[in-house]
Amino acid sequence: KAGVTQTPRYLIKTRGQQVTLSCSPISGHRSVSWYQQTPGQGLQFLFEYFSETQRNKGNFPGRFSGRQFSNSRSEMNVSTLELGDSALYLCASSLDGENTIYFGEGSWLTVV
Amino acid sequence: GENVEQHPSTLSVQEGDSAVIKCTYSDSASNYFPWYKQELGKRPQLIIDIRSNVGEKKDQRIAVTLNKTAKHFSLHITETQPEDSAVYFCAASKSGTYKYIFGTGTRLKVLA
């Protein structure tokens, strides 16, 4: 069974631009959550989606948004990029009814 | 707010010795406590987890203990090996949610 797949793996953007990251969950997993990982702040929860609905949201500004499609694939978008948005963005999927989340390899975003 | 404190931030042990990492959580409603291992440039991977109705769980050289009264849980690695070198994260969450609150991580170095 394939794991969580994230694209792109690496990208460089300029301040003020926007970026879209994609995540395909493990087959059969309908919950997708997103985390931001930085050296200074560690792993921080962004949001979680289930059946195309956002169920939970972390403490990030409105520039960070996401969505989930009917096939459980998810995207997250960051608008008006700032230097501080440089981070590893991790997507994780879960089987409904189980607590465990499984991470993808992440998307490394550098904002210059 | 919800918080997980993790100590120590770095830990060096000789090969064959034991390593202990400790976490304290703030939300008494938390009832699921996973531990993740993250090697350099890789995704966090679940190594062991424990639910609040259990006080201890063991899997070969790895064990986790939970003290609900103190809101404290710990990871124990025995007979450490060089391949145990990585960053370890504890986390806390509640049933029905995939919002994990992560600790700040412990960089474990096993010296050969």
XYZ file of C-alpha atoms in Angstrom:
224
model
C 0.000 0.000 0.000
C 1.449 3.367 -0.980
C 2.147 5.866 1.761
C 1.162 9.502 1.980
C 2.390 11.314 -1.108
C 3.180 15.016 -1.153
C 4.038 17.236 -4.087
C 6.111 19.162 -4.795
C 8.945 18.020 -2.548
C 10.967 21.203 -2.842
C 10.077 24.689 -3.944
C 11.384 28.214 -3.725
C 9.031 31.179 -3.775
C 9.396 34.935 -3.492
C 7.847 37.039 -0.742
C 4.323 38.082 -1.653
C 3.679 35.094 -3.903
C 1.292 32.295 -3.105
C 1.869 28.546 -3.062
C -0.263 25.421 -3.280
C 0.878 22.097 -1.839
C -0.760 18.783 -2.593
C -1.261 15.636 -0.549
C -2.589 12.198 -1.468
C -3.451 10.116 1.598
C -2.975 6.407 2.105
C -5.659 4.496 0.251
C -8.757 4.210 2.431
C -7.780 7.067 4.727
C -10.328 9.858 4.698
C -8.778 12.191 7.258
C -5.948 14.478 6.200
C -4.136 16.866 8.510
C -1.380 19.379 7.849
C 1.540 20.414 10.045
C 4.242 23.049 9.740
C 7.721 22.105 10.964
C 10.355 24.749 11.651
C 13.536 24.639 13.760
C 12.213 27.361 16.043
C 8.571 26.346 16.507
C 8.752 22.588 16.009
C 5.728 20.731 14.663
C 2.584 22.848 14.661
C -0.913 21.788 13.637
C -2.417 23.744 10.746
C -5.761 22.058 10.023
C -7.526 18.750 9.518
C -10.047 17.675 6.920
C -12.468 14.797 6.774
C -14.980 14.153 4.003
C -14.225 17.527 2.427
C -14.952 19.397 5.688
C -12.475 21.178 7.910
C -12.890 19.613 11.348
C -10.141 21.390 13.217
C -7.931 24.409 12.752
C -4.718 25.534 14.423
C -3.564 29.019 15.311
C -2.339 30.231 11.962
C -3.361 33.404 10.113
C -5.985 33.349 7.414
C -3.256 33.318 4.749
C -3.092 29.598 5.390
C -6.007 27.677 3.941
C -6.796 24.212 2.745
C -9.351 22.015 1.152
C -10.126 18.384 0.568
C -11.579 16.763 -2.500
C -14.083 13.929 -2.798
C -11.253 11.436 -3.375
C -9.701 12.535 -0.016
C -6.773 14.272 -1.695
C -6.003 17.579 -0.036
C -4.326 20.837 -0.888
C -3.098 23.649 1.278
C -2.516 27.179 0.106
C -0.432 29.964 1.574
C -1.021 33.423 0.168
C 1.146 36.531 0.440
C 4.186 34.527 1.463
C 6.480 35.844 4.178
C 10.069 34.841 4.930
C 8.832 33.182 8.135
C 6.704 30.777 6.123
C 9.853 28.920 5.105
C 9.339 25.468 6.583
C 8.726 21.799 5.997
C 4.998 21.268 5.449
C 3.916 17.798 6.441
C 0.705 16.126 5.478
C -0.610 13.174 7.463
C -3.485 10.799 6.903
C -5.523 8.683 9.250
C -8.053 5.911 9.144
C -11.281 7.159 10.646
C -11.769 5.736 14.111
C -8.057 5.334 14.757
C -5.908 7.924 16.517
C -2.686 7.305 14.617
C -1.554 9.671 11.891
C 0.936 8.725 9.182
C 3.139 11.423 7.714
C 4.244 12.038 4.166
C 7.805 13.064 3.305
C 6.789 16.714 3.303
C 7.171 19.718 1.054
C 10.174 21.927 1.728
C 9.200 25.550 1.108
C 11.813 28.286 0.990
C 10.635 31.888 0.751
C 13.246 34.382 -0.468
C -3.664 26.738 26.054
C -2.694 23.220 25.102
C 0.982 22.556 25.581
C 3.440 19.657 25.692
C 6.823 20.155 27.305
C 9.625 17.769 26.360
C 13.000 17.240 28.031
C 15.874 17.045 27.424
C 16.366 18.850 24.132
C 19.558 16.892 23.461
C 20.740 13.591 24.873
C 24.006 11.759 24.275
C 24.445 8.174 25.456
C 27.000 5.457 24.919
C 25.989 2.543 22.749
C 24.319 -0.070 24.901
C 23.144 2.387 27.538
C 19.527 3.396 28.127
C 17.899 6.668 27.112
C 14.883 8.313 28.716
C 12.887 11.209 27.288
C 10.167 12.880 29.327
C 7.048 14.832 28.351
C 4.392 16.685 30.303
C 1.035 17.696 28.848
C -1.372 20.382 29.983
C -4.781 19.288 28.665
C -6.252 16.733 31.048
C -8.672 15.627 28.297
C -5.758 14.223 26.262
C -5.965 10.462 26.055
C -3.637 9.387 23.247
C 0.137 9.792 23.392
C 2.270 8.787 20.383
C 6.028 9.007 19.976
C 7.629 9.737 16.620
C 11.201 9.277 15.426
C 12.503 11.595 12.737
C 15.810 10.925 11.013
C 17.558 13.746 9.206
C 15.623 14.750 6.101
C 12.972 12.108 6.650
C 9.364 12.021 7.722
C 8.387 11.524 11.381
C 7.584 7.860 11.913
C 5.484 6.413 14.711
C 7.531 4.157 16.969
C 5.142 3.536 19.857
C 1.953 4.941 21.345
C -0.067 4.634 24.515
C -3.665 5.331 25.466
C -4.775 6.770 28.755
C -6.321 3.511 29.967
C -2.878 1.886 29.986
C 0.018 2.713 32.286
C 2.837 1.106 30.334
C 3.495 -0.393 26.920
C 6.574 -2.150 25.609
C 7.785 -3.100 22.144
C 11.170 -4.840 22.135
C 13.754 -2.223 23.235
C 11.220 0.607 23.434
C 8.767 1.290 26.241
C 6.446 4.135 27.153
C 5.017 4.896 30.576
C 2.101 7.172 31.427
C 1.196 8.863 34.697
C -2.239 10.445 34.182
C -2.313 12.056 37.601
C 0.916 13.915 36.950
C 0.084 14.371 33.228
C 3.464 12.936 32.451
C 4.681 10.313 29.984
C 8.119 9.001 29.115
C 9.932 7.085 26.386
C 12.515 4.513 27.416
C 14.987 3.026 24.951
C 17.200 0.218 26.243
C 20.398 -1.179 24.721
C 20.738 1.828 22.449
C 22.314 1.398 19.030
C 23.811 3.961 16.619
C 20.732 3.661 14.403
C 18.628 4.991 17.296
C 20.256 8.394 16.696
C 17.488 10.741 15.560
C 15.084 13.396 16.827
C 12.238 12.039 18.934
C 8.922 13.857 19.355
C 6.205 13.186 21.871
C 2.643 14.299 21.236
C -0.738 14.425 22.933
C -4.199 14.340 21.425
C -7.804 13.542 22.226
C -9.999 10.802 20.793
C -11.899 11.854 17.719
C -9.385 14.506 16.724
C -6.180 14.361 14.735
C -4.917 17.605 16.205
C -1.658 16.568 17.810
C 0.178 18.875 20.185
C 3.845 18.027 19.775
C 6.725 18.465 22.153
C 9.750 20.408 20.940
C 11.796 17.295 20.225
C 14.837 15.539 21.686
C 17.947 15.009 19.593
C 19.356 11.642 20.655
C 22.951 10.791 19.808
C 24.169 7.274 20.423
C 27.948 7.229 20.576
C 29.662 4.092 19.289
